[in-house]
Amino acid sequence: MAVLALGHVSPNPAVGCVIVKNGEVVGKGYTQPPGSDHAEIVALKEAGKKARGATMYVTLEPCCHYGRTPPCTKAIIEAGIKDVHAAILDPNPIVDGKGKAMLEKAGIPVATGENAEIASEITAAYTKYITTGEPFVTVKFAMSLDGKIATRTGDSKWISSEESRRFAHYLRYITDAIVVGVNTVLADDPHLTYRFCGRGGIVKRQPLRIILDATGQTPVTAKIFHEPGTVLMAVGDKIEPSKKKAYLDAGADVVLLPAKRGLVDLSALFKSLGARQVASVLVEGGSTVLGSVFDGGLADKVIAFVAPVIIGGKQATTAVGGKGFAEVMNATKLEDVKSRVFNTDIMISGYVRKS
């Protein structure tokens, strides 16, 4: 159920809830957009009087505080739920075990740990955002078998299969913001939108489109300015005022950031995005942008599509540029690695191991 909430509940966590009584599902639901019902409330409303004496299974420990909505623990107690199975505790410091304790004080046993790995993956972005105030950063790229993302002439359409590209749109759907560099805009003039309605059938707003452009090279005629949703120009703090005004006049937001050697400070950008309640970021930039992310140790997850083609050529663009590492032992390493086949492509994903 929780996966159905992905893409339209941020910065809240995607949570699913099922209520079972005498072996029958009497209520189910998933988190609604911010300000609306949490998963537990949706499920309790569907169960009605059947909730009394029933068991609740939920992705995340029920909340116990007043936010945009009342605490779920209060509703659970009043509904007469017999016991609760929460996959993981809520990492939010104002909850973090307090919801469990409140339910147990009311005589409702709470079991944790069932399907914890799945729940942790679904709520990964929420966990980082709520504990650090910064977004969860996923780096996504498609490359050839020999590690190229474009030929020596810059051609890159299409390295990956249509199935892979369709899944990439789903990644956009479940993410708050997409990041690319100005070179991608100049070379491809992309839309940077998703064309997928999501598993829950709910059409949400388009993700925030972020362009890294230290000196303001992006033309205001670019397609990104003429699509639904918001564009954020991440520019250097020394940009010409006239260029900043042009972007504002084109309907974009502008954030001024420190810049060195023509590259904006990504760490400063992610901090500013956290202040905007952006909980997840999908970096789709080219070799230079990806290099900056890895050089700065800013990636949380990597998703790479590997196509069975060999491009070759010393001048062909590799997936990750930047400074890189002098020794293999210090290279970025992934854990919890998974693979999946899309037509002829192999998708490899994993979480960046933090030292």
mmCIF file of C-alpha atoms in Angstrom, residues 139 141 149 179-184 212-214 217 260-264 266 283-296 298 317-324:
data_model
loop_
_atom_site.group_PDB
_atom_site.id
_atom_site.type_symbol
_atom_site.label_atom_id
_atom_site.label_comp_id
_atom_site.label_asym_id
_atom_site.label_seq_id
_atom_site.Cartn_x
_atom_site.Cartn_y
_atom_site.Cartn_z
ATOM 1 C CA VAL A 139 21.988 9.860 -8.900
ATOM 2 C CA PHE A 141 22.304 7.711 -15.390
ATOM 3 C CA ILE A 149 26.922 8.253 -21.690
ATOM 4 C CA VAL A 179 18.675 18.401 -11.161
ATOM 5 C CA VAL A 180 20.630 18.864 -14.406
ATOM 6 C CA GLY A 181 23.466 21.098 -15.478
ATOM 7 C CA VAL A 182 23.330 23.884 -18.018
ATOM 8 C CA ASN A 183 25.262 21.780 -20.556
ATOM 9 C CA THR A 184 22.405 19.266 -20.635
ATOM 10 C CA LEU A 212 22.779 24.341 -12.331
ATOM 11 C CA ASP A 213 24.062 27.384 -14.194
ATOM 12 C CA ALA A 214 26.786 29.390 -12.472
ATOM 13 C CA GLN A 217 23.963 30.571 -19.966
ATOM 14 C CA LYS A 260 33.977 28.038 -8.062
ATOM 15 C CA ARG A 261 35.458 27.264 -11.473
ATOM 16 C CA GLY A 262 32.069 27.673 -13.104
ATOM 17 C CA LEU A 263 30.293 25.199 -10.781
ATOM 18 C CA VAL A 264 27.717 26.106 -8.154
ATOM 19 C CA LEU A 266 25.893 21.657 -4.549
ATOM 20 C CA VAL A 283 20.269 14.126 -10.237
ATOM 21 C CA GLU A 284 20.161 13.499 -13.982
ATOM 22 C CA GLY A 285 22.994 15.775 -15.003
ATOM 23 C CA GLY A 286 25.860 14.925 -17.303
ATOM 24 C CA SER A 287 29.395 13.846 -16.482
ATOM 25 C CA THR A 288 30.395 17.161 -14.882
ATOM 26 C CA VAL A 289 27.394 17.330 -12.552
ATOM 27 C CA LEU A 290 27.671 13.682 -11.534
ATOM 28 C CA GLY A 291 31.374 14.194 -10.854
ATOM 29 C CA SER A 292 30.589 17.124 -8.566
ATOM 30 C CA VAL A 293 28.058 15.054 -6.643
ATOM 31 C CA PHE A 294 30.441 12.151 -6.071
ATOM 32 C CA ASP A 295 33.476 14.350 -5.405
ATOM 33 C CA GLY A 296 31.455 16.112 -2.711
ATOM 34 C CA LEU A 298 26.645 14.067 -1.646
ATOM 35 C CA THR A 317 31.901 11.073 -22.462
ATOM 36 C CA THR A 318 32.164 8.839 -19.411
ATOM 37 C CA ALA A 319 29.327 8.656 -16.904
ATOM 38 C CA VAL A 320 31.104 10.339 -14.001
ATOM 39 C CA GLY A 321 33.622 13.145 -14.439
ATOM 40 C CA GLY A 322 35.056 15.399 -11.779
ATOM 41 C CA LYS A 323 38.241 14.863 -9.834
ATOM 42 C CA GLY A 324 37.599 11.236 -8.921
#
